[in-house]
Amino acid sequence: MSSPFGTVGRLAVRFRWLVLLVWVGVAIGSVTTMPSIAAAVNNNNTRFLPATTPSNVASRLAAPFYGASNNDDAFVVAATRDHRRLGAADLAAVDRLALAAGRLPHARSARVVALSGDGEAAQITVRASLSQTTNTPDVRFVASLRALFTRVRAPADLTLHAAGNLAVTADQAGQASGLGARTEYLSIGLIVVLLLAVFRSPLATLATFAPAVLVLLVAESVVAEIASLGLGISSITQLLLIVLVLGAGTDYGLFLVFRVREEVRRGRPHAAAIERAVACVGESIAFSAATVVAALLSLLLATFGVYHGLALPLAIGVALMLLAGLTLVPAVLAIFGRALFWPVRPVAGERTSGVWGRVAARVVRRPGATLLAGVAVLAALAACAFSIRLSGFGGGISAPPGSDSAKGQTLLVDHFSPAASNPINLVLRFDRSVWDDPAPLAAASRVLGRSPLFSSLISPLDANGTRETPAELALLHRLLGPAASLAPTPPPSSSLPASVTPAAYDAYRATTQVVAPDGRTVQFLASLRAGGPDSNAAISAVPAMRATLAAAAARAGAAAYGVAGDSPSLYDVRSASSADLVRTVPVAVLVIGLLLALLLRSAIAPVYLVVSVALSYLASLGASVLAFEVVGGAYGLSFVLPFLMFVFLLALGEDYNILVMSRIREEAHERSLRDAVACALEVTGTTVTSAGLVLAGTFLVFALAGASGTEGAQIREIGIGLAAGVALDTFVVRSIVVPATVVLLGSWNWWPSSLHHRHRTRAHGRRGARLAVTGPVPGDT
């Protein structure tokens, strides 16, 4: 067969050793010269929001307190182990640590901001200027900060821990490295076991999955290099890259190896069988990869950075796998030669039918009943999808259990206000300094203090538990000067102005966390009655928070206001995610439909193929609702699940559509449509089943390997949901619904191509021949 894919296959076979050496060299070069993908992972979903979202606008209002992002703040908590009050030696060590932290590279400031009310702990806030695109600077900075803990010669019973978003992010990055490696090893192990069961041949197994492993090494390095240039990578991207490259790559290998075995059974020599397989299956592989890449690139339209950030990394992985599938896989098959299927060698003239032959016969014999049964199963599951509730908006902002940051967060909550550990920032900006006129602070405090939303508030008039009146605060500012210039501990009473007590001194010094140096920007640090900032109840309360702050701003005469922190950011994540689903899905459907039309030369087949995937998607979503909400008792499913399931099932589901429909079309040139469907389903059944099991298995590995991380529940739902979707695609849609639909539509499957007219002419010819033998049927015109 003379075709571009046949030429590629012929060249890959002829220059097989050169092809192998080039790919191995590229893999070694990329791994040794490019960064690790684990260091590029960024787990905080709020960093992936557009700059114009309300939460990011509020964060910029709070810039006088936190700089570009409060994710660049680390808290060091120093506390006594035996719950005694801090002594002089403890405070001296805390001062030394703050001084040393301020001298670290990229540190903007470090100061002791507060002593706990019980006197047992001190808090140092360290502010840094770090890159927002990857976690590498975070990891390095936090490691440098923790290295200081042993250098300041703190008393033996004084414990030091880093806390805050910066420390949590660094600890999550360390966890992500092990998570990615665990996913790779488990995926490879599962694929090897499945392929050995399918082929019963170690060499065929190696030839099928080894190219995918090699491509994964290259893809991870390339994606990490791109991430270092500014592309945000989440842990979901890292894990899905592993699953997609290994799963899809093994599928492409399966398509080729099964076709090679089929051609050998037809009597072709091994080299010729490989060339023929690439010529016949190469187009299917190319269009399969194209549909996946097209669906992924449609994510570039998304505004939420997690979705947007999936597009290029995963598209790069699939594109590299396509290139390897057309070059490296045939080369490896040629290198193994006739020993490829050892110890079970295919014999020329051998024909196997088995279970798929029987399934094909039933589908062709009763297509209407078969289609009705398949659609009924999918519809029953799809009905459950409409009761879905969404949750899991946190995006991994929790410290990994047992980590240093987890211990630091616990100390913050134990010794300081709950609002100190992970507060909601209620930010107000005034046209004039509140030091000149503190009365607006009292007006805002009254409105916010009466709100049932907040369980505690750190305010300018109550910064450390000691309440001050506006007049007292103004007097302290006049007598003591800028609060940021004061020493952490009060000087002797004889050195203080007569009207200033040590308690008033501490209260005024604590205002540095809520009043900016110029006095024009203030914030109230709030904890919520609804629960943790990343809980669904807290996220749902964001509109009420914004309305309450708007009322306080109006009462205080503020020029601008905004609610910053995790809850408002995650509320904006939910809004962006919902909008992206509406924005990107139609584009993905249109592009994939056009690709199917080009491949099948049909305007009809793409319609029902896309509809079948949409029905499979709803059924998979319904199955997830049953598994996690109804049976598992979860509040809801991860907010990314509906989006990722649609994109991946649309793209990956069409892989099997393309393989089956391409083979039906190939056989339909020489056979009747019923015979073509029966033959195609019989010869591709094992291929599709094996590929589906591999892909579903890798998604299950994704669920199991990621379940132990900070995003465990979210990753588990995504992995199991996608595995269920692939299983439904494999055993219901591709094996029952699509073949039955093809038989029922007949020649209209290929309209308006020449194949449609050929089958119409052939059908009319058979009908004319029957009339010539039997005579016209009464009433037949």
Tab-separated table of C-alpha atoms in Angstrom, residues 14-421:
chain	number	residue	atom	x	y	z
A	14	ARG	CA	14.766	0.049	7.516
A	15	PHE	CA	16.529	2.455	9.918
A	16	ARG	CA	15.299	0.830	13.127
A	17	TRP	CA	18.579	1.050	15.077
A	18	LEU	CA	19.075	4.702	14.176
A	19	VAL	CA	15.507	5.523	15.245
A	20	LEU	CA	16.050	3.762	18.592
A	21	LEU	CA	19.371	5.526	19.236
A	22	VAL	CA	17.880	8.946	18.452
A	23	TRP	CA	14.988	8.454	20.866
A	24	VAL	CA	17.238	7.110	23.632
A	25	GLY	CA	19.643	10.025	23.126
A	26	VAL	CA	16.809	12.563	23.300
A	27	ALA	CA	15.508	10.972	26.510
A	28	ILE	CA	18.929	10.994	28.190
A	29	GLY	CA	19.619	14.552	27.073
A	30	SER	CA	16.271	15.895	28.298
A	31	VAL	CA	16.496	14.202	31.698
A	32	THR	CA	20.065	15.376	32.339
A	33	THR	CA	19.768	18.957	31.065
A	34	MET	CA	16.209	20.000	31.961
A	35	PRO	CA	14.541	20.583	35.343
A	36	SER	CA	12.365	18.124	37.231
A	37	ILE	CA	8.603	18.449	36.800
A	38	ALA	CA	8.023	17.910	40.542
A	39	ALA	CA	9.791	21.200	41.293
A	40	ALA	CA	7.466	23.010	38.878
A	41	VAL	CA	4.258	21.844	40.560
A	42	ASN	CA	2.057	24.512	42.138
A	43	ASN	CA	-0.874	23.127	44.149
A	44	ASN	CA	-2.655	26.332	45.143
A	45	ASN	CA	-5.657	26.773	42.844
A	46	THR	CA	-5.981	30.424	43.820
A	47	ARG	CA	-2.727	31.235	42.024
A	48	PHE	CA	-4.371	30.214	38.747
A	49	LEU	CA	-7.048	32.925	38.761
A	50	PRO	CA	-7.086	35.856	36.309
A	51	ALA	CA	-5.867	39.193	37.668
A	52	THR	CA	-9.302	40.780	37.221
A	53	THR	CA	-11.172	38.480	39.601
A	54	PRO	CA	-12.521	40.230	42.734
A	55	SER	CA	-10.292	38.215	45.082
A	56	ASN	CA	-7.152	39.205	43.180
A	57	VAL	CA	-8.251	42.843	43.096
A	58	ALA	CA	-8.658	42.635	46.882
A	59	SER	CA	-5.217	41.050	47.213
A	60	ARG	CA	-3.699	44.018	45.420
A	61	LEU	CA	-5.473	46.321	47.849
A	62	ALA	CA	-3.753	44.396	50.653
A	63	ALA	CA	-0.330	44.744	48.998
A	64	PRO	CA	0.916	47.199	51.695
A	65	PHE	CA	0.718	44.287	54.132
A	66	TYR	CA	1.841	41.356	51.994
A	67	GLY	CA	3.501	42.677	48.855
A	68	ALA	CA	2.514	41.082	45.566
A	69	SER	CA	0.965	38.031	47.230
A	70	ASN	CA	0.346	36.841	50.765
A	71	ASN	CA	1.467	33.429	49.500
A	72	ASP	CA	4.984	34.862	49.862
A	73	ASP	CA	4.596	35.170	53.641
A	74	ALA	CA	6.042	32.589	55.988
A	75	PHE	CA	5.299	32.540	59.705
A	76	VAL	CA	7.830	31.175	62.149
A	77	VAL	CA	6.248	30.143	65.419
A	78	ALA	CA	8.469	29.784	68.464
A	79	ALA	CA	6.857	28.063	71.448
A	80	THR	CA	8.046	26.412	74.645
A	81	ARG	CA	7.662	22.644	74.807
A	82	ASP	CA	6.587	22.593	78.472
A	83	HIS	CA	4.046	25.450	78.184
A	84	ARG	CA	6.106	27.847	80.304
A	85	ARG	CA	6.293	31.537	79.508
A	86	LEU	CA	9.038	32.677	77.155
A	87	GLY	CA	12.147	33.772	79.030
A	88	ALA	CA	14.918	36.205	78.160
A	89	ALA	CA	16.995	33.489	76.448
A	90	ASP	CA	13.989	32.447	74.356
A	91	LEU	CA	13.247	36.015	73.269
A	92	ALA	CA	16.892	36.598	72.417
A	93	ALA	CA	16.877	33.502	70.159
A	94	VAL	CA	13.671	34.734	68.497
A	95	ASP	CA	15.288	38.119	67.833
A	96	ARG	CA	18.387	36.435	66.345
A	97	LEU	CA	16.206	34.322	64.079
A	98	ALA	CA	14.228	37.336	62.846
A	99	LEU	CA	17.472	39.204	62.116
A	100	ALA	CA	18.958	36.237	60.218
A	101	ALA	CA	15.741	35.592	58.269
A	102	GLY	CA	15.658	39.169	57.068
A	103	ARG	CA	19.101	38.672	55.498
A	104	LEU	CA	18.099	35.620	53.431
A	105	PRO	CA	18.159	35.977	49.623
A	106	HIS	CA	14.772	37.237	48.340
A	107	ALA	CA	13.625	38.196	51.870
A	108	ARG	CA	11.990	41.628	52.006
A	109	SER	CA	11.511	41.799	55.760
A	110	ALA	CA	11.378	39.688	58.900
A	111	ARG	CA	10.126	40.869	62.243
A	112	VAL	CA	8.602	39.607	65.454
A	113	VAL	CA	4.991	40.652	65.014
A	114	ALA	CA	3.370	39.304	68.153
A	115	LEU	CA	3.769	37.497	71.458
A	116	SER	CA	0.908	35.192	72.358
A	117	GLY	CA	-1.525	36.189	75.078
A	118	ASP	CA	-0.417	33.247	77.224
A	119	GLY	CA	3.214	34.334	76.901
A	120	GLU	CA	4.259	30.890	75.658
A	121	ALA	CA	4.835	31.651	71.951
A	122	ALA	CA	6.142	34.304	69.573
A	123	GLN	CA	5.357	34.815	65.901
A	124	ILE	CA	7.828	36.023	63.270
A	125	THR	CA	6.487	37.100	59.877
A	126	VAL	CA	8.987	36.709	57.045
A	127	ARG	CA	8.093	38.342	53.735
A	128	ALA	CA	9.802	37.409	50.488
A	129	SER	CA	9.716	38.301	46.788
A	130	LEU	CA	9.450	34.987	44.951
A	131	SER	CA	8.346	33.744	41.541
A	132	GLN	CA	4.636	32.908	41.338
A	133	THR	CA	5.003	30.457	38.432
A	134	THR	CA	6.721	27.456	40.028
A	135	ASN	CA	7.341	26.129	43.515
A	136	THR	CA	11.107	25.898	43.156
A	137	PRO	CA	11.830	29.327	44.725
A	138	ASP	CA	9.373	28.539	47.529
A	139	VAL	CA	11.088	25.253	48.322
A	140	ARG	CA	14.552	26.810	48.348
A	141	PHE	CA	13.536	29.800	50.461
A	142	VAL	CA	11.719	27.728	53.082
A	143	ALA	CA	14.640	25.289	53.233
A	144	SER	CA	17.002	28.232	53.870
A	145	LEU	CA	14.667	29.564	56.544
A	146	ARG	CA	14.456	26.220	58.338
A	147	ALA	CA	18.222	25.848	58.161
A	148	LEU	CA	18.419	28.915	60.416
A	149	PHE	CA	16.543	27.101	63.205
A	150	THR	CA	19.668	25.235	64.258
A	151	ARG	CA	21.996	28.203	63.791
A	152	VAL	CA	20.386	30.643	66.221
A	153	ARG	CA	21.322	28.481	69.242
A	154	ALA	CA	17.799	28.453	70.668
A	155	PRO	CA	17.249	26.905	74.128
A	156	ALA	CA	16.632	23.161	73.998
A	157	ASP	CA	13.008	23.424	75.090
A	158	LEU	CA	12.107	26.123	72.530
A	159	THR	CA	10.515	24.591	69.424
A	160	LEU	CA	10.608	26.375	66.042
A	161	HIS	CA	8.306	25.626	63.101
A	162	ALA	CA	7.496	27.357	59.805
A	163	ALA	CA	3.822	27.947	58.960
A	164	GLY	CA	1.710	29.901	56.497
A	165	ASN	CA	0.981	29.368	52.798
A	166	LEU	CA	4.616	29.642	51.739
A	167	ALA	CA	5.730	26.868	54.100
A	168	VAL	CA	2.718	24.717	53.173
A	169	THR	CA	3.471	25.134	49.459
A	170	ALA	CA	7.088	24.072	49.983
A	171	ASP	CA	6.051	20.956	51.919
A	172	GLN	CA	3.490	20.064	49.258
A	173	ALA	CA	6.179	20.292	46.580
A	174	GLY	CA	8.233	17.707	48.432
A	175	GLN	CA	5.195	15.472	48.660
A	176	ALA	CA	4.462	15.934	44.921
A	177	SER	CA	7.841	14.495	43.971
A	178	GLY	CA	7.110	11.210	45.703
A	179	LEU	CA	3.543	11.217	44.433
A	180	GLY	CA	4.632	11.471	40.804
A	181	ALA	CA	7.205	8.694	41.172
A	182	ARG	CA	4.676	6.434	42.894
A	183	THR	CA	2.154	7.006	40.104
A	184	GLU	CA	4.741	6.169	37.442
A	185	TYR	CA	5.886	2.954	39.101
A	186	LEU	CA	2.376	1.689	39.818
A	187	SER	CA	1.192	2.558	36.296
A	188	ILE	CA	4.119	0.750	34.684
A	189	GLY	CA	3.594	-2.280	36.908
A	190	LEU	CA	-0.110	-2.468	36.094
A	191	ILE	CA	0.487	-2.067	32.352
A	192	VAL	CA	3.113	-4.825	32.355
A	193	VAL	CA	0.762	-7.246	34.150
A	194	LEU	CA	-2.138	-6.495	31.780
A	195	LEU	CA	0.001	-6.766	28.650
A	196	LEU	CA	1.525	-10.043	29.775
A	197	ALA	CA	-1.992	-11.378	30.287
A	198	VAL	CA	-3.027	-10.182	26.821
A	199	PHE	CA	0.012	-11.219	24.747
A	200	ARG	CA	1.535	-13.979	26.902
A	201	SER	CA	4.818	-12.713	25.488
A	202	PRO	CA	7.475	-10.672	27.330
A	203	LEU	CA	8.879	-9.109	24.142
A	204	ALA	CA	5.496	-8.012	22.805
A	205	THR	CA	4.793	-6.518	26.236
A	206	LEU	CA	8.104	-4.644	26.234
A	207	ALA	CA	7.628	-3.384	22.679
A	208	THR	CA	4.170	-2.057	23.551
A	209	PHE	CA	4.866	-0.096	26.715
A	210	ALA	CA	8.627	0.718	26.670
A	211	PRO	CA	8.261	3.494	24.046
A	212	ALA	CA	5.596	5.140	26.219
A	213	VAL	CA	7.956	5.137	29.224
A	214	LEU	CA	10.705	6.702	27.116
A	215	VAL	CA	8.335	9.381	25.805
A	216	LEU	CA	7.162	10.132	29.353
A	217	LEU	CA	10.742	10.933	30.419
A	218	VAL	CA	11.071	13.352	27.507
A	219	ALA	CA	7.628	14.899	28.012
A	220	GLU	CA	8.118	15.520	31.740
A	221	SER	CA	11.426	17.279	31.117
A	222	VAL	CA	10.062	19.402	28.275
A	223	VAL	CA	6.994	20.402	30.315
A	224	ALA	CA	9.184	21.289	33.319
A	225	GLU	CA	11.353	23.466	31.094
A	226	ILE	CA	8.279	25.292	29.780
A	227	ALA	CA	6.985	25.705	33.331
A	228	SER	CA	10.228	27.418	34.292
A	229	LEU	CA	9.388	30.055	31.662
A	230	GLY	CA	6.134	30.956	33.383
A	231	LEU	CA	3.545	28.231	32.690
A	232	GLY	CA	1.719	27.205	35.874
A	233	ILE	CA	1.671	23.440	36.530
A	234	SER	CA	-0.637	21.863	39.117
A	235	SER	CA	-0.172	18.431	40.658
A	236	ILE	CA	-3.195	17.276	38.642
A	237	THR	CA	-1.317	18.218	35.461
A	238	GLN	CA	1.725	16.267	36.611
A	239	LEU	CA	-0.252	13.118	37.380
A	240	LEU	CA	-2.474	13.325	34.305
A	241	LEU	CA	0.606	13.686	32.102
A	242	ILE	CA	1.899	10.392	33.503
A	243	VAL	CA	-1.443	8.646	33.075
A	244	LEU	CA	-2.171	10.065	29.628
A	245	VAL	CA	1.224	9.359	28.077
A	246	LEU	CA	1.482	5.852	29.520
A	247	GLY	CA	-2.169	5.011	28.826
A	248	ALA	CA	-2.484	6.516	25.344
A	249	GLY	CA	1.025	5.412	24.398
A	250	THR	CA	0.282	1.832	25.357
A	251	ASP	CA	-2.984	2.049	23.393
A	252	TYR	CA	-1.123	3.127	20.250
A	253	GLY	CA	1.331	0.272	20.773
A	254	LEU	CA	-1.568	-2.170	21.172
A	255	PHE	CA	-3.173	-0.956	17.933
A	256	LEU	CA	0.054	-1.646	16.036
A	257	VAL	CA	1.032	-4.934	17.680
A	258	PHE	CA	-2.407	-6.480	17.226
A	259	ARG	CA	-2.451	-5.441	13.564
A	260	VAL	CA	1.057	-6.850	13.057
A	261	ARG	CA	-0.098	-10.172	14.526
A	262	GLU	CA	-3.143	-10.138	12.258
A	263	GLU	CA	-1.007	-9.505	9.165
A	264	VAL	CA	1.427	-12.293	10.141
A	265	ARG	CA	-1.542	-14.660	10.421
A	266	ARG	CA	-2.456	-13.640	6.883
A	267	GLY	CA	0.923	-14.897	5.727
A	268	ARG	CA	2.974	-11.696	5.457
A	269	PRO	CA	6.671	-11.679	6.464
A	270	HIS	CA	7.411	-9.892	9.734
A	271	ALA	CA	8.889	-6.700	8.192
A	272	ALA	CA	6.095	-6.467	5.637
A	273	ALA	CA	3.526	-7.034	8.374
A	274	ILE	CA	4.917	-4.048	10.326
A	275	GLU	CA	4.850	-1.816	7.255
A	276	ARG	CA	1.287	-2.886	6.457
A	277	ALA	CA	0.227	-2.303	10.086
A	278	VAL	CA	1.625	1.240	10.099
A	279	ALA	CA	0.010	1.925	6.725
A	280	CYS	CA	-3.415	0.747	7.943
A	281	VAL	CA	-3.371	1.773	11.619
A	282	GLY	CA	-1.120	4.830	11.279
A	283	GLU	CA	-3.986	7.002	10.073
A	284	SER	CA	-6.158	5.869	12.998
A	285	ILE	CA	-3.364	6.615	15.475
A	286	ALA	CA	-2.711	10.024	13.901
A	287	PHE	CA	-6.369	11.038	14.035
A	288	SER	CA	-6.757	9.602	17.530
A	289	ALA	CA	-3.867	11.754	18.733
A	290	ALA	CA	-5.223	14.729	16.802
A	291	THR	CA	-8.599	14.501	18.547
A	292	VAL	CA	-6.903	14.369	21.954
A	293	VAL	CA	-4.605	17.290	21.111
A	294	ALA	CA	-7.534	19.304	19.728
A	295	ALA	CA	-9.609	18.720	22.853
A	296	LEU	CA	-6.668	19.664	25.069
A	297	LEU	CA	-5.818	22.806	23.112
A	298	SER	CA	-9.424	23.955	23.472
A	299	LEU	CA	-8.534	24.357	27.159
A	300	LEU	CA	-6.469	27.392	26.168
A	301	LEU	CA	-9.806	29.211	26.059
A	302	ALA	CA	-10.285	28.572	29.783
A	303	THR	CA	-9.727	31.443	32.206
A	304	PHE	CA	-9.034	29.207	35.206
A	305	GLY	CA	-5.314	28.512	35.159
A	306	VAL	CA	-5.555	24.841	36.232
A	307	TYR	CA	-7.546	24.051	33.076
A	308	HIS	CA	-5.534	26.419	30.925
A	309	GLY	CA	-2.348	24.877	32.296
A	310	LEU	CA	-3.421	21.378	31.224
A	311	ALA	CA	-3.510	22.303	27.551
A	312	LEU	CA	0.127	22.628	26.478
A	313	PRO	CA	1.736	20.038	28.810
A	314	LEU	CA	-0.705	17.264	27.940
A	315	ALA	CA	-0.838	18.200	24.245
A	316	ILE	CA	2.964	18.052	24.136
A	317	GLY	CA	2.899	14.620	25.759
A	318	VAL	CA	0.356	13.250	23.265
A	319	ALA	CA	2.141	14.802	20.273
A	320	LEU	CA	5.447	13.226	21.344
A	321	MET	CA	3.661	9.908	21.825
A	322	LEU	CA	2.198	10.133	18.317
A	323	LEU	CA	5.661	10.705	16.874
A	324	ALA	CA	7.003	7.733	18.832
A	325	GLY	CA	4.021	5.581	17.860
A	326	LEU	CA	4.777	6.063	14.165
A	327	THR	CA	8.575	5.751	14.431
A	328	LEU	CA	9.868	4.216	17.661
A	329	VAL	CA	7.229	1.497	18.091
A	330	PRO	CA	7.650	0.112	14.525
A	331	ALA	CA	11.441	0.261	14.963
A	332	VAL	CA	11.292	-1.752	18.197
A	333	LEU	CA	8.917	-4.261	16.582
A	334	ALA	CA	11.386	-4.675	13.713
A	335	ILE	CA	14.344	-5.089	16.085
A	336	PHE	CA	12.609	-7.947	17.921
A	337	GLY	CA	11.853	-9.597	14.596
A	338	ARG	CA	10.024	-12.913	14.472
A	339	ALA	CA	10.754	-13.444	18.185
A	340	LEU	CA	8.292	-10.646	19.004
A	341	PHE	CA	5.454	-12.988	20.042
A	342	TRP	CA	7.659	-15.662	21.637
A	343	PRO	CA	6.829	-18.147	23.087
A	344	VAL	CA	3.410	-18.074	21.339
A	345	ARG	CA	4.057	-17.354	17.666
A	346	PRO	CA	1.160	-16.557	15.319
A	347	VAL	CA	0.711	-19.079	12.509
A	348	ALA	CA	-0.145	-18.121	8.920
A	349	GLY	CA	-3.767	-18.959	8.192
A	350	GLU	CA	-4.666	-19.047	11.898
A	351	ARG	CA	-8.002	-17.415	12.720
A	352	THR	CA	-9.436	-16.747	16.140
A	353	SER	CA	-12.968	-15.679	16.854
A	354	GLY	CA	-13.786	-16.197	20.505
A	355	VAL	CA	-16.112	-14.028	22.500
A	356	TRP	CA	-15.940	-11.022	20.170
A	357	GLY	CA	-17.030	-13.148	17.220
A	358	ARG	CA	-20.150	-14.122	19.176
A	359	VAL	CA	-20.784	-10.504	20.271
A	360	ALA	CA	-20.421	-9.339	16.664
A	361	ALA	CA	-22.904	-11.918	15.453
A	362	ARG	CA	-25.522	-10.830	18.011
A	363	VAL	CA	-25.059	-7.122	17.302
A	364	VAL	CA	-25.473	-7.653	13.563
A	365	ARG	CA	-28.420	-10.029	13.961
A	366	ARG	CA	-30.451	-7.801	16.349
A	367	PRO	CA	-29.105	-4.236	16.113
A	368	GLY	CA	-32.299	-2.537	17.327
A	369	ALA	CA	-32.588	-4.524	20.543
A	370	THR	CA	-28.835	-4.240	21.143
A	371	LEU	CA	-28.887	-0.464	20.732
A	372	LEU	CA	-31.915	-0.134	23.008
A	373	ALA	CA	-30.244	-2.169	25.754
A	374	GLY	CA	-27.005	-0.171	25.568
A	375	VAL	CA	-28.784	3.188	25.599
A	376	ALA	CA	-30.986	2.072	28.511
A	377	VAL	CA	-27.930	1.274	30.643
A	378	LEU	CA	-26.308	4.622	29.834
A	379	ALA	CA	-29.538	6.585	30.351
A	380	ALA	CA	-30.178	5.025	33.751
A	381	LEU	CA	-26.744	6.083	34.980
A	382	ALA	CA	-26.967	9.482	33.255
A	383	ALA	CA	-30.137	10.300	35.196
A	384	CYS	CA	-28.083	10.316	38.411
A	385	ALA	CA	-25.747	12.980	37.000
A	386	PHE	CA	-28.358	15.712	37.381
A	387	SER	CA	-28.261	15.475	41.183
A	388	ILE	CA	-24.531	16.247	41.351
A	389	ARG	CA	-23.156	18.644	43.969
A	390	LEU	CA	-19.717	20.163	43.537
A	391	SER	CA	-17.073	20.563	46.241
A	392	GLY	CA	-13.319	20.263	46.669
A	393	PHE	CA	-12.395	23.836	45.774
A	394	GLY	CA	-9.446	23.973	48.143
A	395	GLY	CA	-6.797	22.932	45.692
A	396	GLY	CA	-4.393	21.604	48.251
A	397	ILE	CA	-3.979	24.542	50.638
A	398	SER	CA	-3.714	22.206	53.647
A	399	ALA	CA	-0.348	21.249	55.082
A	400	PRO	CA	0.705	17.624	54.495
A	401	PRO	CA	0.077	15.602	57.673
A	402	GLY	CA	3.135	15.313	59.902
A	403	SER	CA	5.060	18.016	58.057
A	404	ASP	CA	6.831	20.938	59.708
A	405	SER	CA	4.240	23.352	58.313
A	406	ALA	CA	1.403	21.246	59.805
A	407	LYS	CA	3.047	21.544	63.231
A	408	GLY	CA	3.500	25.278	62.727
A	409	GLN	CA	-0.143	25.767	61.728
A	410	THR	CA	-1.221	23.915	64.869
A	411	LEU	CA	0.890	26.195	67.068
A	412	LEU	CA	-0.588	29.284	65.407
A	413	VAL	CA	-4.109	28.156	66.219
A	414	ASP	CA	-3.203	27.048	69.755
A	415	HIS	CA	-1.433	30.230	70.824
A	416	PHE	CA	-2.882	33.009	68.667
A	417	SER	CA	-6.278	34.056	67.368
A	418	PRO	CA	-7.832	31.575	64.901
A	419	ALA	CA	-7.822	34.481	62.455
A	420	ALA	CA	-4.025	34.567	62.618
A	421	SER	CA	-3.394	31.201	60.956
